[in-house]
Amino acid sequence: QQQHEDLSSKKLRLTKPSKSAALHVDLCKATSPADALQYLLQFARKPVEVESVEGVVRILLEHYYKENDASVRLKIASLLGLLSKTAGFSPDCIMDDAINTLQNEKSHQVLAQLLDTLLVIGTKLTENPSVRMRLVEVACKHLTDSSHGVRNKCLQLIGCLGPVEKGVAKEAESQAAKDVQKIIGDHFNDQDPRVRTAAIKAMLQLHERGLKLQQAIYSQACKLLADDYEQVRSAAVQLIWVLSQLYPESIVPIPSSNEEIRLVDDAFGKICHMVSDGSWVVRVQAAKLLGSMQQVSSHFLEQTLDKKLMSDLRRKRTAHERAKELYSSGEFSSGRKWGDDAPKEEIDTGAVNLIESGACGAFVHGLEDEMYEVRIAAVEALCMLAQSSPSFAEKCLDFLVDMFNDEIEEVRLQSIHTMRKISNNITLREDQLDTVLAVLEDSSRDIREALHELLCCTNVSTKDGIHLALVELLKNLAKYPTDRESIWKCLKFLGSRHPTLVLPLVPELLSTHPFFDTPEPDMDDPAYIAVLVLIFNAAKSCPTMPALFSDHTFRHYAYLRDSLSHLVPPLRLPGRKLVSSPVSPSITPHEDPSQQFLHQSLERVYNLQHLDPQGIQELLEFTIRDLQRLGELQSELAGMADFSATYLQCQLLLIKALQEKLWNVAAPLYLKQNALASAAAKQILEETYKMEFMYSGVESRQVVIIHHMRLQAKALQLIVTARTTRGVEPLFGMCEKFLQEVDSFQR
């Protein structure tokens, strides 16, 4: 019988079909370049295992040398690069073959694709300096190719793999490694704009990899700002910005003058000039970069807000310079004054180049641009510069306020956010405040809420300004009642920031009279609540203000302090008992009634052991209901209230499940109660995991309590399983796991 079993069993050896063999067969079957291309396209869609990559690459290279059609060779070159990216495959074994394929290749497209493959290989072998140096040398040899695509790939390869370590550049023998920056810089003047762009991007790539660019590149980059192609100008703007951050304090000469200027100031002027570029893409980029140039001199910065230039776009020369030029010219005159009537050549305005002309009015042009993307970029740049310069923040305020009336909602919204960021450095005049408040009529809720947030942190200069803001906010409340919470919050901060300006307005706002009693306002009126929120928050910093309150104002304060405690602050009101909560008279004016209610609700739970089972369940249900309601009313306490309610809900479920005495019930009768206990245990486990991982700020002591509750739920699950499972063996694993959890809990 044993022998019969040995004969009947057969061993199978499972092997994967070879990808390289299948590809070789397919390519050999191809009768035309179109067929070969179709097979290659089908192969490209299939995944290749790491161990098969090298064999596949060898097959592809073999067919590459045999193939006469350029399109097939192009696809093979593309596949080589794709396979080199395979995770776990080291492409150093195919690098020599990939370089050799370049020697006899005549197609420019295939050459460019092969260089791209070499770039992929070099990127994966960045830790090997000799490989990178060899690839850079290969790229330098092909920089003279007539095709722009090949030159582009060569420059890209040099930028990504060129040496950035100081030691490597000195030790290398080849000219390519000695000065990579010079090689790339020589192509700044290439006849093809795509190559010029690639050269600038390669230089920027070297900078990103950690190589410090030479300052001499700056003059070349400045010339590229006048290029006919927007891609070149865009890349040149980026390069000039990089150099201005590397050499901010270096001195550069001013053209057509004997004066010198800091490089960062000169770069700032040139980038400002690009804000008026013909391409909106360049204008956006230039405007964005201006915001990060915070080392610029203050007088250059302020000129960006002024359109006026001096001397017809020419830099004013000193009297000494003018006299010296006049004397050295030696031109004829009438004799009364040297060179008095000497003929002067007509000035070519295009040749005039001065520092101030670039920076002058740059932001004015940017903010008035026809493309809203440029306007947004200019607003963001203004914000960044104003945050670092309080004086500039004051000067740019009028321009930002004007942007509140922009036709595009996104621009208006960005302007409001910008002003909010710089609000600590500015104080609004009444005319500016009037323009700002006009935006409250906007139909967009996002705009209105952003403006409310702005007013929360705005400084107003006069009491009339506060009154104007209140009137406009009340109009907003009447027109858009859903803005109620946002407006109340706005008035809370407006009052706390301007207590001295609110003080003289109190009699008018509360309609009080020195001799006559005035009717008591309606406490359900949102507008009246808004006025009280403003006054009570101002009164916190102004102890003389409560003397102006009438009796009903004190009663309304007590009511609002309980119902809107997040908006109404605690006030010291001597001799007044009404400041206390009518629910808990023992609460001092400095304690939050909502916080006190939460603590009192939880304190009631501590006395559970003194109650009968029915009383325990009722108390837990009432407490859970109160906590859930408190979380809905007070957003500040929502997390704490929900956390406590969830824990008490778990406790209630456990009590209900254990009340049935499951272990004393006979098995046939137990089936009815099985569903209740099992569902309770499952829900407790879910809730305890939520409590542990979905709430922030949970203390270690609270985590222990959560784990204890979870352990009780697992014990309940074990009882349920033990009562419903036949046999003992299935329970051994569960019991062992439960004992391990008990042991880890004790530790």
XYZ file of C-alpha atoms in Angstrom:
747
model
C 0.000 0.000 0.000
C 2.905 2.401 0.834
C 4.535 1.644 -2.485
C 1.264 2.327 -4.296
C 1.035 5.786 -2.649
C 4.630 6.645 -3.706
C 3.899 5.731 -7.300
C 0.692 7.757 -7.455
C 2.293 11.025 -6.203
C 4.068 13.085 -8.880
C 6.333 16.086 -8.388
C 5.655 19.132 -10.547
C 8.172 21.861 -11.295
C 6.517 25.227 -11.951
C 8.514 27.621 -14.134
C 7.715 31.080 -15.378
C 7.925 31.619 -19.125
C 11.026 33.610 -20.073
C 10.174 37.193 -20.999
C 13.387 37.627 -23.009
C 12.801 34.441 -25.014
C 9.220 35.427 -25.787
C 10.335 38.875 -26.892
C 13.095 37.388 -29.072
C 10.598 35.076 -30.760
C 8.165 37.929 -31.377
C 10.820 40.194 -32.887
C 12.102 37.396 -35.106
C 8.560 36.803 -36.385
C 8.226 40.442 -37.428
C 8.271 40.805 -41.209
C 8.232 44.600 -41.292
C 9.150 47.564 -39.044
C 5.451 48.102 -38.365
C 5.127 44.535 -37.000
C 8.226 44.948 -34.828
C 6.892 48.221 -33.504
C 3.556 46.564 -32.686
C 5.307 43.754 -30.750
C 7.361 46.298 -28.819
C 4.258 48.305 -27.942
C 2.534 45.150 -26.665
C 5.608 44.226 -24.623
C 5.752 47.713 -23.054
C 2.309 47.157 -21.511
C 3.415 44.018 -19.626
C 5.261 44.041 -16.278
C 8.793 42.631 -16.188
C 10.288 40.943 -13.105
C 13.616 42.212 -11.779
C 15.442 38.967 -12.557
C 14.304 39.117 -16.206
C 15.292 42.742 -16.898
C 18.916 42.141 -17.878
C 18.007 39.357 -20.327
C 15.312 41.505 -21.908
C 17.758 44.406 -22.258
C 20.293 42.159 -24.025
C 17.631 41.007 -26.509
C 16.591 44.613 -27.159
C 20.193 45.733 -27.733
C 20.791 42.811 -30.106
C 17.784 43.805 -32.215
C 18.762 47.468 -31.965
C 22.026 46.833 -33.813
C 20.216 44.829 -36.504
C 17.310 47.256 -36.984
C 17.413 49.720 -39.876
C 14.148 51.542 -39.183
C 14.586 54.634 -36.975
C 11.113 54.396 -35.408
C 11.797 50.873 -34.098
C 15.211 51.912 -32.744
C 13.505 54.882 -31.068
C 11.033 52.556 -29.311
C 13.845 50.215 -28.245
C 15.779 53.175 -26.790
C 12.642 54.234 -24.940
C 12.162 50.711 -23.528
C 15.778 50.629 -22.341
C 15.135 53.729 -20.264
C 11.862 52.314 -18.961
C 13.474 49.020 -17.922
C 16.346 50.848 -16.231
C 13.838 52.382 -13.828
C 12.761 48.931 -12.563
C 13.025 48.819 -8.779
C 15.829 46.538 -7.625
C 17.655 46.530 -10.972
C 21.126 48.077 -11.186
C 21.653 49.459 -14.707
C 25.474 49.668 -14.511
C 25.699 46.368 -16.429
C 24.094 47.929 -19.526
C 25.699 51.389 -19.382
C 28.612 50.536 -21.710
C 26.248 49.109 -24.322
C 23.980 52.143 -24.066
C 26.950 54.479 -24.629
C 28.188 52.410 -27.570
C 24.836 52.718 -29.322
C 25.451 56.475 -29.572
C 28.561 56.062 -31.727
C 26.931 55.103 -35.019
C 23.439 56.506 -34.526
C 22.428 58.967 -37.251
C 18.833 59.739 -36.253
C 18.560 62.827 -34.058
C 15.370 61.593 -32.402
C 16.956 58.271 -31.457
C 20.057 60.086 -30.190
C 17.934 62.272 -27.937
C 16.084 59.194 -26.606
C 19.361 57.366 -25.938
C 20.664 60.369 -24.004
C 17.438 60.328 -22.005
C 18.073 56.651 -21.214
C 21.607 57.514 -20.079
C 20.117 60.197 -17.836
C 17.875 57.557 -16.226
C 20.878 55.270 -15.724
C 22.966 58.080 -14.235
C 20.137 59.116 -11.922
C 19.998 55.572 -10.505
C 23.797 55.456 -10.076
C 24.291 58.833 -8.397
C 26.575 57.311 -5.748
C 29.193 56.442 -8.388
C 31.205 59.603 -9.340
C 33.110 57.892 -12.166
C 29.851 56.893 -13.880
C 28.524 60.443 -13.618
C 31.766 61.908 -14.974
C 31.721 59.521 -17.920
C 28.117 60.366 -18.767
C 28.852 64.107 -18.546
C 31.753 63.661 -20.983
C 29.451 61.806 -23.395
C 26.925 64.642 -23.164
C 29.608 67.270 -23.811
C 30.683 65.482 -27.007
C 27.166 65.683 -28.424
C 26.593 69.343 -27.523
C 27.671 70.286 -31.039
C 24.861 68.255 -32.622
C 22.736 70.167 -35.113
C 19.459 69.012 -33.531
C 18.012 71.109 -30.732
C 16.505 67.976 -29.146
C 19.916 66.351 -28.745
C 21.469 69.525 -27.317
C 18.526 69.854 -24.918
C 19.037 66.339 -23.562
C 22.798 66.902 -23.260
C 22.283 70.047 -21.193
C 19.659 68.316 -19.068
C 22.066 65.435 -18.424
C 24.888 67.820 -17.478
C 22.601 69.728 -15.130
C 21.400 66.564 -13.386
C 24.720 64.690 -13.245
C 27.410 67.399 -13.430
C 29.899 67.445 -10.513
C 28.877 69.653 -7.603
C 31.575 68.543 -5.137
C 34.546 70.907 -4.967
C 37.139 68.127 -4.931
C 35.793 66.276 -7.939
C 36.004 69.274 -10.250
C 39.717 69.775 -9.481
C 40.775 66.154 -9.836
C 38.953 65.391 -13.064
C 41.047 65.536 -16.178
C 38.437 66.300 -18.767
C 37.560 69.880 -19.665
C 33.878 69.034 -19.236
C 34.295 68.338 -15.530
C 36.586 71.302 -14.866
C 34.011 73.932 -15.540
C 30.487 72.667 -16.044
C 29.082 76.146 -15.492
C 31.112 77.564 -18.374
C 29.942 74.795 -20.712
C 26.317 75.457 -19.863
C 26.802 79.233 -19.938
C 28.171 79.050 -23.488
C 24.758 77.804 -24.619
C 22.922 80.818 -23.208
C 23.450 82.337 -26.669
C 22.406 79.282 -28.677
C 20.471 80.023 -31.869
C 17.515 77.870 -30.738
C 15.326 79.271 -27.908
C 14.579 75.764 -26.642
C 18.287 75.143 -26.128
C 18.708 78.506 -24.383
C 15.864 77.570 -22.044
C 17.393 74.147 -21.397
C 20.757 75.767 -20.607
C 19.210 78.077 -17.999
C 17.248 75.207 -16.473
C 20.418 73.082 -16.323
C 22.133 75.901 -14.430
C 19.205 76.072 -12.014
C 19.405 72.288 -11.609
C 23.057 72.595 -10.574
C 22.031 75.202 -8.008
C 19.305 72.926 -6.608
C 21.865 70.125 -6.277
C 24.074 72.328 -4.100
C 26.591 73.918 -6.491
C 27.192 77.616 -5.838
C 26.769 79.441 -9.139
C 29.374 81.967 -10.236
C 28.497 85.647 -10.048
C 29.771 86.156 -13.606
C 26.621 84.424 -14.881
C 24.563 87.416 -13.712
C 25.419 89.650 -16.672
C 24.594 86.853 -19.140
C 21.257 86.215 -17.436
C 20.362 89.920 -17.575
C 20.792 89.930 -21.358
C 18.393 86.991 -21.651
C 15.602 89.100 -20.128
C 15.271 90.776 -23.533
C 14.958 87.454 -25.398
C 12.178 87.115 -27.970
C 10.821 83.889 -26.451
C 8.833 83.805 -23.226
C 10.264 80.455 -22.057
C 13.761 81.942 -22.114
C 12.692 85.100 -20.291
C 10.809 83.080 -17.686
C 13.816 80.878 -16.933
C 16.131 83.927 -16.916
C 13.957 85.656 -14.301
C 14.297 82.596 -12.076
C 18.080 82.513 -12.548
C 18.458 86.215 -11.705
C 16.423 85.688 -8.543
C 18.695 82.791 -7.505
C 21.836 84.895 -8.036
C 20.318 87.779 -6.055
C 19.869 85.414 -3.107
C 23.416 84.067 -3.433
C 25.212 87.435 -3.795
C 22.868 90.091 -2.355
C 25.599 92.445 -1.153
C 27.878 92.181 -4.189
C 28.423 95.408 -6.122
C 27.632 95.593 -9.833
C 28.147 98.605 -12.150
C 25.230 100.568 -13.560
C 25.348 100.636 -17.383
C 26.051 104.045 -18.955
C 27.181 105.424 -15.603
C 30.157 105.414 -13.279
C 28.014 104.420 -10.287
C 27.592 101.021 -8.691
C 24.704 99.294 -6.959
C 24.022 96.238 -4.796
C 23.277 93.162 -6.856
C 20.009 92.444 -5.024
C 18.785 95.988 -5.759
C 19.752 95.704 -9.413
C 18.074 92.296 -9.711
C 14.974 93.677 -8.000
C 14.755 96.469 -10.573
C 15.160 94.050 -13.464
C 12.522 91.632 -12.160
C 10.216 94.606 -11.536
C 10.662 95.534 -15.182
C 9.491 92.011 -16.145
C 6.150 92.659 -14.406
C 5.345 94.625 -17.585
C 6.448 91.773 -19.891
C 4.375 90.886 -22.935
C 3.731 87.341 -21.680
C 1.371 86.933 -18.736
C 3.246 83.794 -17.643
C 6.438 85.825 -17.208
C 4.504 88.577 -15.452
C 3.064 86.100 -12.941
C 6.466 84.594 -12.233
C 8.135 87.986 -11.840
C 5.414 89.210 -9.473
C 5.700 86.084 -7.312
C 9.485 86.333 -7.031
C 9.348 89.979 -5.940
C 7.679 88.936 -2.698
C 10.667 86.867 -1.577
C 13.280 89.609 -2.204
C 13.214 91.034 1.303
C 16.840 92.252 1.340
C 16.057 95.088 -1.071
C 16.731 98.675 0.026
C 13.663 100.496 1.324
C 13.800 103.313 -1.276
C 13.727 100.746 -4.102
C 10.828 98.998 -2.416
C 8.788 102.176 -2.126
C 9.373 103.086 -5.777
C 7.341 100.035 -6.807
C 4.223 101.940 -5.705
C 5.007 105.152 -7.614
C 4.452 105.504 -11.366
C 6.273 108.838 -11.683
C 9.856 108.807 -12.928
C 12.363 111.642 -12.911
C 14.042 113.279 -15.910
C 12.067 111.529 -18.616
C 13.186 108.035 -17.690
C 16.782 109.112 -17.147
C 18.795 108.996 -13.962
C 19.475 112.485 -12.687
C 23.193 113.225 -12.653
C 24.842 115.475 -10.125
C 25.860 119.041 -11.096
C 29.507 118.008 -10.827
C 28.980 115.179 -13.342
C 27.158 117.488 -15.769
C 29.878 120.189 -15.557
C 32.634 117.640 -16.029
C 30.953 116.184 -19.147
C 30.385 119.680 -20.576
C 33.989 120.725 -20.045
C 35.489 117.543 -21.452
C 33.357 117.733 -24.613
C 35.108 120.938 -25.785
C 32.212 121.876 -28.077
C 31.842 125.441 -29.454
C 29.617 128.018 -27.794
C 28.784 131.701 -27.854
C 31.534 132.405 -25.334
C 29.446 133.495 -22.372
C 29.197 129.979 -20.964
C 31.269 126.978 -21.886
C 29.318 124.744 -24.279
C 26.228 126.949 -23.866
C 24.759 126.520 -27.321
C 26.652 123.438 -28.403
C 24.489 121.128 -30.512
C 23.439 117.980 -28.632
C 22.595 114.668 -30.190
C 19.022 113.447 -29.888
C 18.591 111.052 -27.001
C 17.583 107.531 -27.868
C 15.058 106.580 -25.198
C 15.584 102.908 -25.925
C 19.248 103.179 -24.965
C 18.501 104.855 -21.656
C 18.974 102.420 -18.801
C 18.560 103.423 -15.240
C 18.031 101.772 -11.923
C 14.818 103.443 -10.926
C 12.969 102.830 -14.178
C 12.564 99.108 -13.537
C 11.249 99.310 -10.002
C 9.035 102.340 -10.527
C 5.367 101.444 -10.465
C 5.960 97.687 -10.738
C 3.254 96.785 -8.254
C 0.920 99.419 -9.680
C 1.218 97.750 -13.085
C 0.867 94.299 -11.516
C -2.288 95.211 -9.602
C -3.849 96.760 -12.721
C -2.921 93.867 -15.041
C -5.605 92.511 -17.367
C -4.897 88.910 -16.256
C -6.279 88.087 -12.834
C -3.432 85.590 -12.221
C -0.958 88.480 -12.371
C -3.090 90.543 -9.996
C -3.233 87.681 -7.485
C 0.544 87.180 -7.701
C 1.102 90.927 -7.168
C -1.190 90.917 -4.115
C 0.677 87.932 -2.621
C 4.047 89.612 -3.232
C 2.812 92.825 -1.606
C 1.764 90.790 1.421
C 5.160 89.128 1.841
C 7.075 92.406 1.534
C 4.662 94.301 3.796
C 5.039 91.682 6.536
C 8.768 92.395 6.742
C 8.511 96.201 6.420
C 5.933 98.148 8.511
C 6.633 101.375 6.594
C 5.978 99.636 3.268
C 2.792 98.124 4.741
C 1.425 101.615 5.426
C 2.255 102.792 1.905
C 0.725 99.811 0.093
C -2.499 99.952 2.099
C -4.391 102.141 -0.407
C -3.522 99.776 -3.259
C -4.679 96.705 -1.339
C -7.942 98.392 -0.358
C -8.581 99.228 -4.028
C -8.249 95.523 -4.861
C -11.321 94.827 -2.712
C -13.377 96.089 -5.666
C -11.786 93.748 -8.221
C -14.171 92.068 -10.654
C -12.812 88.576 -9.893
C -13.898 87.012 -6.592
C -10.615 85.141 -6.146
C -8.653 88.403 -6.335
C -10.964 90.067 -3.812
C -10.613 87.127 -1.449
C -6.814 87.096 -1.742
C -6.678 90.849 -1.063
C -8.727 90.419 2.120
C -6.515 87.574 3.343
C -3.422 89.641 2.561
C -4.612 92.636 4.556
C -5.457 90.376 7.481
C -1.871 89.107 7.567
C -0.435 92.631 7.754
C -3.180 94.112 9.962
C -0.843 94.396 12.969
C 1.295 96.930 11.081
C -1.522 99.170 9.821
C -4.334 101.435 11.010
C -7.232 102.092 8.653
C -8.332 105.635 7.900
C -12.050 106.347 7.640
C -12.017 106.544 3.827
C -10.170 103.214 3.644
C -12.558 101.666 6.162
C -15.492 102.891 4.072
C -14.128 101.062 1.021
C -13.505 97.911 3.061
C -16.990 97.886 4.587
C -18.616 98.278 1.168
C -17.556 94.685 0.445
C -20.000 93.467 3.121
C -22.719 93.699 0.464
C -20.948 91.030 -1.607
C -23.164 88.080 -2.463
C -20.366 85.586 -1.772
C -20.432 84.218 1.759
C -16.710 83.396 1.591
C -15.936 87.060 0.888
C -18.138 88.294 3.729
C -16.716 85.848 6.267
C -13.157 86.692 5.209
C -13.973 90.374 5.708
C -15.380 89.642 9.172
C -12.086 87.928 10.039
C -10.202 90.950 8.711
C -12.231 93.336 10.882
C -11.441 91.129 13.896
C -7.780 92.138 13.712
C -8.080 95.613 12.168
C -7.004 98.795 13.952
C -9.466 101.688 13.536
C -8.345 105.272 14.171
C -11.550 107.073 15.305
C -14.828 106.446 17.132
C -16.673 107.420 13.955
C -14.876 104.532 12.280
C -16.112 102.129 14.975
C -19.645 103.484 14.604
C -19.466 103.135 10.818
C -18.228 99.538 11.139
C -21.063 98.686 13.546
C -23.717 100.230 11.293
C -22.461 98.363 8.218
C -22.208 95.074 10.116
C -25.800 95.478 11.328
C -26.877 96.098 7.715
C -25.024 92.928 6.777
C -26.870 91.088 9.570
C -30.243 92.330 8.320
C -29.497 91.353 4.714
C -27.785 88.012 5.459
C -29.132 86.611 8.772
C -27.042 83.449 8.355
C -23.894 85.532 9.000
C -24.997 86.036 12.611
C -22.269 84.007 14.362
C -19.520 85.465 12.183
C -20.697 89.063 12.805
C -20.979 88.539 16.572
C -17.451 87.139 16.652
C -16.216 90.107 14.592
C -17.790 92.620 17.007
C -16.302 90.753 19.958
C -12.759 91.409 18.727
C -13.599 94.892 17.461
C -14.773 95.856 20.955
C -11.833 94.292 22.791
C -9.322 96.062 20.492
C -10.913 99.537 20.780
C -12.321 100.035 24.307
C -11.541 103.777 24.424
C -13.281 104.374 21.084
C -16.376 102.396 22.099
C -16.745 104.216 25.448
C -18.143 107.536 24.073
C -20.596 105.576 21.887
C -22.180 103.584 24.744
C -25.065 106.007 25.603
C -26.052 106.203 21.937
C -25.745 102.475 21.341
C -27.751 101.519 24.453
C -30.258 104.392 23.936
C -29.861 105.503 27.554
C -31.014 108.922 28.796
C -29.802 110.839 31.882
C -33.351 111.715 33.036
C -35.822 109.332 31.431
C -36.196 105.572 31.514
C -35.994 104.039 28.060
C -37.899 100.916 27.005
C -36.105 97.593 27.427
C -34.897 96.217 24.064
C -35.889 92.783 22.817
C -33.314 90.174 23.863
C -34.226 87.983 20.881
C -33.072 90.655 18.425
C -29.730 89.548 16.862
C -28.835 93.211 16.175
C -29.245 94.123 19.861
C -27.133 91.119 20.872
C -24.463 92.300 18.392
C -24.369 95.744 20.051
C -24.106 94.171 23.528
C -21.272 91.872 22.420
C -19.335 94.924 21.188
C -19.951 96.878 24.423
C -19.300 94.042 26.903
C -15.976 93.121 25.269
C -14.908 96.779 25.327
C -15.976 97.008 29.000
C -13.502 94.269 29.956
C -10.601 96.714 29.406
C -12.528 99.857 30.412
C -13.627 99.762 34.110
C -15.572 103.046 33.815
C -17.952 101.714 31.170
C -20.329 99.678 33.447
C -21.359 102.928 35.152
C -23.189 103.810 31.914
C -25.230 100.583 31.924
C -28.917 100.563 32.893
C -30.492 97.868 35.077
C -31.808 95.830 32.186
C -28.317 95.881 30.618
C -26.967 94.079 33.698
C -29.743 91.487 33.423
C -29.013 91.026 29.746
C -25.328 90.603 30.556
C -26.139 87.777 32.994
C -28.315 86.103 30.351
C -25.724 86.419 27.563
C -22.912 85.336 29.868
C -24.707 82.023 30.305
C -26.054 81.542 26.783
C -23.133 83.015 24.747
C -20.192 82.595 27.106
C -17.763 82.236 24.176
C -18.675 85.774 23.033
C -19.267 87.592 26.344
C -16.272 87.878 28.728
C -16.477 87.774 32.559
C -16.761 91.334 33.928
C -16.108 92.726 37.383
C -19.390 94.373 38.317
C -19.131 95.340 42.016
C -22.358 95.205 44.021
C -24.197 93.259 41.319
C -25.373 89.706 41.992
C -26.819 89.386 38.518
C -23.445 88.492 37.022
C -23.719 85.025 38.526
C -25.476 82.204 36.771
C -29.052 81.747 37.962
C -28.513 77.979 37.752
C -25.465 77.929 40.057
C -25.219 81.008 42.304
C -21.953 79.747 43.741
C -20.097 80.319 40.477
C -17.690 83.213 40.630
C -17.725 85.748 37.765
C -14.423 84.352 36.448
C -15.701 80.755 36.009
C -17.314 79.617 32.769
C -20.861 78.323 33.536
C -20.638 75.770 30.706
C -17.373 74.402 32.083
C -18.926 74.277 35.551
C -21.973 72.411 34.217
C -19.712 69.833 32.584
C -17.841 69.230 35.842
C -21.078 68.983 37.838
C -22.506 66.441 35.389
C -19.422 64.249 35.725
C -19.362 64.615 39.520
C -22.843 63.088 39.689
C -21.512 59.950 38.041
C -18.960 59.426 40.831
C -21.785 58.423 43.205
C -23.086 55.556 41.048
C -22.196 52.818 43.555
C -24.652 54.228 46.104
C -27.656 53.782 43.770
C -29.785 50.789 42.832
C -29.311 49.273 39.317
C -32.355 51.031 37.896
C -31.186 54.394 39.303
C -27.706 53.850 37.860
C -29.067 53.358 34.346
C -31.370 56.366 34.554
C -28.590 58.629 35.868
C -26.247 57.525 33.095
C -28.891 58.103 30.419
C -29.688 61.602 31.721
C -25.997 62.510 31.991
C -25.270 61.267 28.461
C -28.182 63.325 27.124
C -26.952 66.470 28.959
C -23.388 66.045 27.700
C -24.503 65.569 24.091
C -26.674 68.678 24.305
C -23.807 70.658 25.850
C -21.530 69.628 22.966
C -24.082 70.950 20.452
C -24.450 74.301 22.235
C -20.799 74.969 23.137
C -18.361 74.216 20.313
C -15.383 74.883 22.625
C -16.448 72.043 24.951
C -17.706 69.703 22.220
C -14.637 67.448 22.286
C -14.598 67.009 26.058
C -18.378 66.522 26.256
C -18.472 63.966 23.405
C -15.529 62.042 24.897
C -17.219 61.843 28.314
C -20.597 60.908 26.795
C -18.981 58.110 24.753
C -17.285 56.643 27.827
C -20.520 56.751 29.840
C -22.359 55.123 26.918
C -19.851 52.236 27.039
C -20.401 51.951 30.793
C -24.173 51.864 30.291
C -23.926 49.133 27.639
C -21.724 47.039 29.907
C -24.102 47.420 32.863
C -27.117 46.391 30.759
C -25.286 43.360 29.373
C -24.045 42.148 32.771
C -27.408 42.710 34.422
C -28.769 39.574 32.755
C -26.324 37.254 34.647
C -25.403 35.384 31.473
C -23.353 32.729 33.229
C -26.303 31.634 35.403
C -28.755 31.162 32.531
C -29.281 27.742 31.001
C -27.919 27.337 27.484
C -31.302 27.004 25.703
C -32.603 30.178 27.352
C -29.319 31.989 26.754
C -29.768 32.179 22.983
C -32.299 35.001 23.357
C -29.838 37.201 25.267
C -26.859 36.289 23.123
C -27.560 38.977 20.501
C -27.750 41.778 23.104
C -24.515 40.869 24.867
C -22.577 40.233 21.653
C -23.696 43.543 20.092
C -22.893 45.428 23.312
C -19.358 44.004 23.451
C -18.734 44.820 19.788
C -20.003 48.410 20.181
C -17.885 48.961 23.317
C -14.758 47.823 21.450
C -15.478 50.212 18.556
C -16.151 53.154 20.863
C -13.021 52.585 22.972
C -10.817 52.555 19.874
C -12.437 55.807 18.717
C -11.844 57.361 22.150
C -8.185 56.368 22.123
C -7.245 57.378 18.591
C -9.740 60.021 17.379
C -9.410 62.520 20.235
C -6.355 64.714 20.786
C -4.946 65.545 24.212
C -5.937 62.225 25.855
C -3.816 61.777 28.984
C -2.082 58.517 29.926
C -4.411 58.029 32.913
C -7.402 58.263 30.590
C -5.810 55.775 28.172
C -5.525 53.263 31.032
C -9.245 53.707 31.826
C -10.103 53.147 28.141
C -7.976 49.968 28.056
C -9.716 48.745 31.218
C -13.132 49.241 29.610
C -11.935 47.421 26.470
C -10.676 44.523 28.591
C -14.107 44.176 30.210
C -15.720 44.085 26.759
C -13.333 41.316 25.660
C -14.141 39.376 28.823
C -17.818 39.682 27.932
C -17.049 38.416 24.417
C -15.203 35.439 25.917
C -18.236 34.551 28.070
C -20.552 34.802 25.061
C -18.281 32.545 23.001
C -17.872 30.033 25.817
C -21.636 29.693 26.231
C -22.332 29.232 22.526
C -19.369 27.130 21.334
C -19.395 23.355 21.550
C -16.218 21.691 22.647
C -13.235 22.949 24.592
C -10.467 23.150 21.995
C -11.686 26.317 20.159
C -11.686 28.203 23.446
C -8.032 27.515 24.308
C -6.719 30.067 21.807
C -9.156 32.753 22.907
C -8.407 32.181 26.596
C -4.670 32.309 26.013
C -4.960 35.553 24.030
C -7.204 37.077 26.719
C -4.731 36.164 29.483
C -1.906 37.789 27.494
C -3.921 41.006 27.242
C -4.638 40.940 30.990
C -0.941 40.440 31.656
C 0.076 43.364 29.388
C -2.588 45.572 31.023
C -1.194 44.829 34.485
C 2.259 45.854 33.328
